[in-house]
PDB file of C-alpha atoms in Angstrom:
ATOM      1  CA  UNK A 277      -0.056  -0.092  -0.108  1.00  0.00           C
ATOM      2  CA  UNK A 278       2.701   2.237   0.746  1.00  0.00           C
ATOM      3  CA  UNK A 279       4.589   2.791  -2.582  1.00  0.00           C
ATOM      4  CA  UNK A 280       1.151   2.217  -4.482  1.00  0.00           C
ATOM      5  CA  UNK A 281      -0.155   5.289  -2.968  1.00  0.00           C
ATOM      6  CA  UNK A 282       2.985   7.099  -2.572  1.00  0.00           C
ATOM      7  CA  UNK A 283       3.310   6.866  -6.634  1.00  0.00           C
ATOM      8  CA  UNK A 284      -0.443   7.080  -7.378  1.00  0.00           C
ATOM      9  CA  UNK A 285      -0.671  10.340  -5.330  1.00  0.00           C
ATOM     10  CA  UNK A 286       2.982  12.036  -5.990  1.00  0.00           C
ATOM     11  CA  UNK A 287       3.978  10.630  -9.232  1.00  0.00           C
ATOM     12  CA  UNK A 288       2.904  13.908 -11.214  1.00  0.00           C
ATOM     13  CA  UNK A 289       5.088  15.944  -8.774  1.00  0.00           C
ATOM     14  CA  UNK A 290       8.132  13.734  -9.115  1.00  0.00           C
ATOM     15  CA  UNK A 291       7.771  13.947 -13.030  1.00  0.00           C
ATOM     16  CA  UNK A 292       7.451  17.713 -12.617  1.00  0.00           C
ATOM     17  CA  UNK A 293      10.685  17.962 -10.680  1.00  0.00           C
ATOM     18  CA  UNK A 294      12.442  16.520 -13.697  1.00  0.00           C
ATOM     19  CA  UNK A 295      10.767  19.436 -15.821  1.00  0.00           C
ATOM     20  CA  UNK A 296       7.890  17.748 -17.474  1.00  0.00           C
ATOM     21  CA  UNK A 297       5.055  20.046 -18.357  1.00  0.00           C
ATOM     22  CA  UNK A 298       1.431  18.885 -17.936  1.00  0.00           C
ATOM     23  CA  UNK A 299       0.925  17.214 -21.353  1.00  0.00           C
ATOM     24  CA  UNK A 300       4.293  15.303 -20.942  1.00  0.00           C
ATOM     25  CA  UNK A 301       3.512  14.623 -17.178  1.00  0.00           C
ATOM     26  CA  UNK A 302      -0.092  13.002 -18.162  1.00  0.00           C
ATOM     27  CA  UNK A 303       1.332  11.081 -21.195  1.00  0.00           C
ATOM     28  CA  UNK A 304       4.697   9.809 -19.479  1.00  0.00           C
ATOM     29  CA  UNK A 305       2.902   9.228 -16.242  1.00  0.00           C
ATOM     30  CA  UNK A 306       0.527   6.748 -17.866  1.00  0.00           C
ATOM     31  CA  UNK A 307       3.192   4.580 -19.097  1.00  0.00           C
ATOM     32  CA  UNK A 308       3.938   3.007 -15.738  1.00  0.00           C
ATOM     33  CA  UNK A 309       0.562   2.132 -15.159  1.00  0.00           C
ATOM     34  CA  UNK A 310      -0.357   0.817 -18.451  1.00  0.00           C
ATOM     35  CA  UNK A 311       2.782  -1.509 -18.093  1.00  0.00           C
ATOM     36  CA  UNK A 312       1.371  -2.652 -14.608  1.00  0.00           C
ATOM     37  CA  UNK A 313      -1.822  -3.626 -16.606  1.00  0.00           C
ATOM     38  CA  UNK A 314      -0.189  -5.566 -19.235  1.00  0.00           C
ATOM     39  CA  UNK A 315       2.196  -7.441 -16.532  1.00  0.00           C
ATOM     40  CA  UNK A 316      -0.550  -8.163 -14.423  1.00  0.00           C
ATOM     41  CA  UNK A 317      -2.589  -9.772 -17.278  1.00  0.00           C
ATOM     42  CA  UNK A 318       0.643 -11.737 -18.193  1.00  0.00           C
ATOM     43  CA  UNK A 319       1.403 -12.715 -14.914  1.00  0.00           C
ATOM     44  CA  UNK A 320      -1.793 -15.201 -14.250  1.00  0.00           C
ATOM     45  CA  UNK A 321      -0.623 -16.973 -17.463  1.00  0.00           C
ATOM     46  CA  UNK A 322       3.212 -17.318 -15.919  1.00  0.00           C
ATOM     47  CA  UNK A 323       1.954 -18.270 -12.507  1.00  0.00           C
ATOM     48  CA  UNK A 324      -0.286 -21.046 -14.057  1.00  0.00           C
ATOM     49  CA  UNK A 325       2.624 -22.161 -15.962  1.00  0.00           C
ATOM     50  CA  UNK A 326       4.573 -22.537 -13.027  1.00  0.00           C
ATOM     51  CA  UNK A 327       1.887 -24.300 -11.074  1.00  0.00           C
ATOM     52  CA  UNK A 328       0.897 -26.938 -13.909  1.00  0.00           C
ATOM     53  CA  UNK A 329       3.951 -27.411 -15.969  1.00  0.00           C
ATOM     54  CA  UNK A 330       6.803 -26.868 -13.429  1.00  0.00           C
ATOM     55  CA  UNK A 331       4.768 -28.349 -10.604  1.00  0.00           C
ATOM     56  CA  UNK A 332       5.587 -25.724  -7.990  1.00  0.00           C
ATOM     57  CA  UNK A 333       3.361 -25.170  -5.119  1.00  0.00           C
ATOM     58  CA  UNK A 334       1.019 -22.461  -4.742  1.00  0.00           C
ATOM     59  CA  UNK A 335       3.004 -21.197  -1.946  1.00  0.00           C
ATOM     60  CA  UNK A 336       6.065 -21.075  -4.164  1.00  0.00           C
ATOM     61  CA  UNK A 337       4.470 -19.345  -6.635  1.00  0.00           C
ATOM     62  CA  UNK A 338       2.730 -16.916  -4.495  1.00  0.00           C
ATOM     63  CA  UNK A 339       6.376 -16.261  -3.301  1.00  0.00           C
ATOM     64  CA  UNK A 340       8.140 -15.832  -6.308  1.00  0.00           C
ATOM     65  CA  UNK A 341       5.525 -13.434  -7.834  1.00  0.00           C
ATOM     66  CA  UNK A 342       5.074 -11.499  -4.991  1.00  0.00           C
ATOM     67  CA  UNK A 343       8.841 -11.138  -4.097  1.00  0.00           C
ATOM     68  CA  UNK A 344       9.818 -10.676  -7.750  1.00  0.00           C
ATOM     69  CA  UNK A 345       7.457  -7.739  -8.048  1.00  0.00           C
ATOM     70  CA  UNK A 346       8.605  -6.060  -4.709  1.00  0.00           C
ATOM     71  CA  UNK A 347      12.433  -6.684  -5.441  1.00  0.00           C
ATOM     72  CA  UNK A 348      12.421  -5.347  -8.925  1.00  0.00           C
ATOM     73  CA  UNK A 349      10.067  -2.300  -7.905  1.00  0.00           C
ATOM     74  CA  UNK A 350      12.339  -1.563  -5.072  1.00  0.00           C
ATOM     75  CA  UNK A 351      15.469  -1.502  -6.969  1.00  0.00           C
ATOM     76  CA  UNK A 352      14.173   0.591  -9.722  1.00  0.00           C
ATOM     77  CA  UNK A 353      13.220   3.125  -7.024  1.00  0.00           C
ATOM     78  CA  UNK A 354      16.483   2.944  -5.433  1.00  0.00           C
ATOM     79  CA  UNK A 355      18.308   3.625  -8.566  1.00  0.00           C
ATOM     80  CA  UNK A 356      16.077   6.641  -9.355  1.00  0.00           C
ATOM     81  CA  UNK A 357      17.487   8.167  -6.592  1.00  0.00           C
ATOM     82  CA  UNK A 358      20.591   8.711  -8.541  1.00  0.00           C
ATOM     83  CA  UNK A 359      19.112   9.370 -11.985  1.00  0.00           C
ATOM     84  CA  UNK A 360      19.546  12.880 -13.482  1.00  0.00           C
ATOM     85  CA  UNK A 361      18.120  12.014 -17.002  1.00  0.00           C
ATOM     86  CA  UNK A 362      14.480  12.465 -16.868  1.00  0.00           C
ATOM     87  CA  UNK A 363      13.986   9.811 -19.631  1.00  0.00           C
ATOM     88  CA  UNK A 364      16.106   7.341 -17.493  1.00  0.00           C
ATOM     89  CA  UNK A 365      13.998   8.141 -14.689  1.00  0.00           C
ATOM     90  CA  UNK A 366      10.729   7.506 -16.574  1.00  0.00           C
ATOM     91  CA  UNK A 367      11.951   4.257 -17.881  1.00  0.00           C
ATOM     92  CA  UNK A 368      12.878   3.005 -14.361  1.00  0.00           C
ATOM     93  CA  UNK A 369       9.649   3.897 -13.078  1.00  0.00           C
ATOM     94  CA  UNK A 370       7.844   2.264 -15.941  1.00  0.00           C
ATOM     95  CA  UNK A 371       9.637  -0.967 -15.300  1.00  0.00           C
ATOM     96  CA  UNK A 372       9.211  -0.482 -11.196  1.00  0.00           C
ATOM     97  CA  UNK A 373       5.520   0.049 -11.231  1.00  0.00           C
ATOM     98  CA  UNK A 374       4.919  -2.296 -14.256  1.00  0.00           C
ATOM     99  CA  UNK A 375       6.589  -5.177 -12.236  1.00  0.00           C
ATOM    100  CA  UNK A 376       4.328  -4.660  -9.399  1.00  0.00           C
ATOM    101  CA  UNK A 377       1.875  -6.316 -11.724  1.00  0.00           C
ATOM    102  CA  UNK A 378       3.383  -9.654 -10.819  1.00  0.00           C
ATOM    103  CA  UNK A 379       2.001  -9.389  -7.255  1.00  0.00           C
ATOM    104  CA  UNK A 380      -1.780  -9.786  -8.884  1.00  0.00           C
ATOM    105  CA  UNK A 381      -0.807 -13.452  -9.082  1.00  0.00           C
ATOM    106  CA  UNK A 382       1.107 -13.303  -5.598  1.00  0.00           C
ATOM    107  CA  UNK A 383      -0.214 -11.897  -2.746  1.00  0.00           C
ATOM    108  CA  UNK A 384      -3.653 -10.511  -4.267  1.00  0.00           C
ATOM    109  CA  UNK A 385      -4.943 -14.214  -4.870  1.00  0.00           C
ATOM    110  CA  UNK A 386      -3.409 -15.367  -1.482  1.00  0.00           C
ATOM    111  CA  UNK A 387      -6.808 -14.705   0.373  1.00  0.00           C
ATOM    112  CA  UNK A 388      -8.632 -17.107  -1.873  1.00  0.00           C
ATOM    113  CA  UNK A 389      -5.668 -19.833  -1.227  1.00  0.00           C
ATOM    114  CA  UNK A 390      -5.950 -19.507   2.355  1.00  0.00           C
ATOM    115  CA  UNK A 391      -9.587 -19.273   3.275  1.00  0.00           C
ATOM    116  CA  UNK A 392     -12.060 -19.203   0.253  1.00  0.00           C
ATOM    117  CA  UNK A 393     -15.038 -18.805   2.547  1.00  0.00           C
ATOM    118  CA  UNK A 394     -13.306 -15.812   4.090  1.00  0.00           C
ATOM    119  CA  UNK A 395     -11.364 -14.295   1.421  1.00  0.00           C
ATOM    120  CA  UNK A 396     -13.466 -11.190   1.289  1.00  0.00           C
ATOM    121  CA  UNK A 397     -13.059 -10.501   4.922  1.00  0.00           C
ATOM    122  CA  UNK A 398      -9.172 -11.130   4.456  1.00  0.00           C
ATOM    123  CA  UNK A 399      -9.045  -8.780   1.803  1.00  0.00           C
ATOM    124  CA  UNK A 400     -10.720  -6.427   3.622  1.00  0.00           C
ATOM    125  CA  UNK A 401      -8.321  -6.557   6.447  1.00  0.00           C
ATOM    126  CA  UNK A 402      -5.239  -6.120   4.137  1.00  0.00           C
ATOM    127  CA  UNK A 403      -6.956  -3.337   2.313  1.00  0.00           C
ATOM    128  CA  UNK A 404      -7.328  -1.518   5.585  1.00  0.00           C
ATOM    129  CA  UNK A 405      -3.637  -1.936   6.574  1.00  0.00           C
ATOM    130  CA  UNK A 406      -2.541  -0.911   2.751  1.00  0.00           C
ATOM    131  CA  UNK A 407      -4.779   2.122   3.015  1.00  0.00           C
ATOM    132  CA  UNK A 408      -3.471   3.162   6.322  1.00  0.00           C
ATOM    133  CA  UNK A 409       0.084   2.883   4.975  1.00  0.00           C
ATOM    134  CA  UNK A 410      -1.393   4.757   1.778  1.00  0.00           C
ATOM    135  CA  UNK A 411      -2.526   7.603   4.084  1.00  0.00           C
ATOM    136  CA  UNK A 412       0.957   8.292   5.611  1.00  0.00           C
ATOM    137  CA  UNK A 413       2.838   7.859   2.724  1.00  0.00           C
ATOM    138  CA  UNK A 414       1.771  10.857   0.694  1.00  0.00           C
ATOM    139  CA  UNK A 415       2.042  12.997   3.905  1.00  0.00           C
ATOM    140  CA  UNK A 416       5.655  12.058   4.209  1.00  0.00           C
ATOM    141  CA  UNK A 417       6.697  12.454   0.725  1.00  0.00           C
ATOM    142  CA  UNK A 418       5.071  16.080   0.878  1.00  0.00           C
ATOM    143  CA  UNK A 419       7.462  16.787   3.978  1.00  0.00           C
ATOM    144  CA  UNK A 420      10.447  15.326   2.438  1.00  0.00           C
ATOM    145  CA  UNK A 421       9.676  17.047  -1.275  1.00  0.00           C
ATOM    146  CA  UNK A 422       9.130  20.545   0.090  1.00  0.00           C
ATOM    147  CA  UNK A 423      11.753  22.239  -1.952  1.00  0.00           C
ATOM    148  CA  UNK A 424      10.110  20.300  -5.088  1.00  0.00           C
ATOM    149  CA  UNK A 425      13.848  18.839  -6.308  1.00  0.00           C
ATOM    150  CA  UNK A 426      15.164  15.660  -6.731  1.00  0.00           C
ATOM    151  CA  UNK A 427      17.141  15.556  -3.540  1.00  0.00           C
ATOM    152  CA  UNK A 428      13.861  15.275  -1.511  1.00  0.00           C
ATOM    153  CA  UNK A 429      12.682  12.459  -4.098  1.00  0.00           C
ATOM    154  CA  UNK A 430      15.984  10.448  -2.990  1.00  0.00           C
ATOM    155  CA  UNK A 431      14.827  10.141   0.509  1.00  0.00           C
ATOM    156  CA  UNK A 432      11.118   9.334  -0.544  1.00  0.00           C
ATOM    157  CA  UNK A 433      12.405   6.716  -3.003  1.00  0.00           C
ATOM    158  CA  UNK A 434      14.930   5.431  -0.467  1.00  0.00           C
ATOM    159  CA  UNK A 435      11.962   4.845   1.938  1.00  0.00           C
ATOM    160  CA  UNK A 436       9.806   3.293  -0.476  1.00  0.00           C
ATOM    161  CA  UNK A 437      12.590   0.715  -1.460  1.00  0.00           C
ATOM    162  CA  UNK A 438      13.155  -0.060   2.249  1.00  0.00           C
ATOM    163  CA  UNK A 439       9.304  -0.897   2.603  1.00  0.00           C
ATOM    164  CA  UNK A 440       9.231  -3.030  -0.521  1.00  0.00           C
ATOM    165  CA  UNK A 441      12.395  -4.899   0.616  1.00  0.00           C
ATOM    166  CA  UNK A 442      11.264  -5.497   4.284  1.00  0.00           C
ATOM    167  CA  UNK A 443       7.675  -6.458   2.901  1.00  0.00           C
ATOM    168  CA  UNK A 444       9.669  -8.990   0.489  1.00  0.00           C
ATOM    169  CA  UNK A 445      11.380 -10.401   3.266  1.00  0.00           C
ATOM    170  CA  UNK A 446       8.623 -10.683   5.430  1.00  0.00           C
ATOM    171  CA  UNK A 447       6.394 -12.511   2.711  1.00  0.00           C
ATOM    172  CA  UNK A 448       9.097 -14.719   1.934  1.00  0.00           C
ATOM    173  CA  UNK A 449       9.240 -15.928   5.428  1.00  0.00           C
ATOM    174  CA  UNK A 450       5.779 -15.947   6.507  1.00  0.00           C
ATOM    175  CA  UNK A 451       3.464 -16.334   3.537  1.00  0.00           C
ATOM    176  CA  UNK A 452       1.606 -19.692   2.578  1.00  0.00           C
ATOM    177  CA  UNK A 453      -0.647 -20.639  -0.205  1.00  0.00           C
ATOM    178  CA  UNK A 454      -2.118 -23.671   1.456  1.00  0.00           C
ATOM    179  CA  UNK A 455      -5.930 -23.848   2.797  1.00  0.00           C
ATOM    180  CA  UNK A 456      -6.043 -22.781   6.361  1.00  0.00           C
ATOM    181  CA  UNK A 457      -7.501 -25.508   8.936  1.00  0.00           C
ATOM    182  CA  UNK A 458      -9.471 -22.570  10.650  1.00  0.00           C
ATOM    183  CA  UNK A 459     -11.280 -21.716   7.395  1.00  0.00           C
ATOM    184  CA  UNK A 460     -12.722 -25.051   6.407  1.00  0.00           C
ATOM    185  CA  UNK A 461     -16.073 -26.272   7.174  1.00  0.00           C
ATOM    186  CA  UNK A 462     -16.802 -28.177  10.558  1.00  0.00           C
ATOM    187  CA  UNK A 463     -19.083 -31.245  10.404  1.00  0.00           C
ATOM    188  CA  UNK A 464     -21.710 -29.172  12.597  1.00  0.00           C
ATOM    189  CA  UNK A 465     -22.251 -26.562  10.025  1.00  0.00           C
TER     190      UNK A 465
END
């Protein structure tokens, strides 16, 4: 939630710091999100291939898709901290945000794996947590980029990268794709 809302709300300001006008900002700013949609569509086929042809477990597929998306996005944001060329910056942003489309076949589907009967409740909990982070991240970005320069964005992207790397590590250690015992029917239902 942190990085998603950060980029959703502050991407135009970042592109403005590179000197892009309104038209360029709108056009170039749409590229990362178009890439994310395309990769999200492709990620379903990739995940199915891993499960059906490579015979990987649901847990491993979810972990690989989620962590790959997080790590690529975090790395692109970290590299962006040192980029001065605006077109390299937008390319990294496109690759980074685009790679987050892999998570559609990762943690986004994980609720259904864990507890099909309660997937909507689990999705609600994760949405609250993600949106809470999404409320805080634009405020932090605003405080760090008061000067509207690329130096402030270095701090913003470093924090976002750390959030993505820590989230990836947490997910890699604790995630499961197995149906949970508490989510199954009991004989008395």
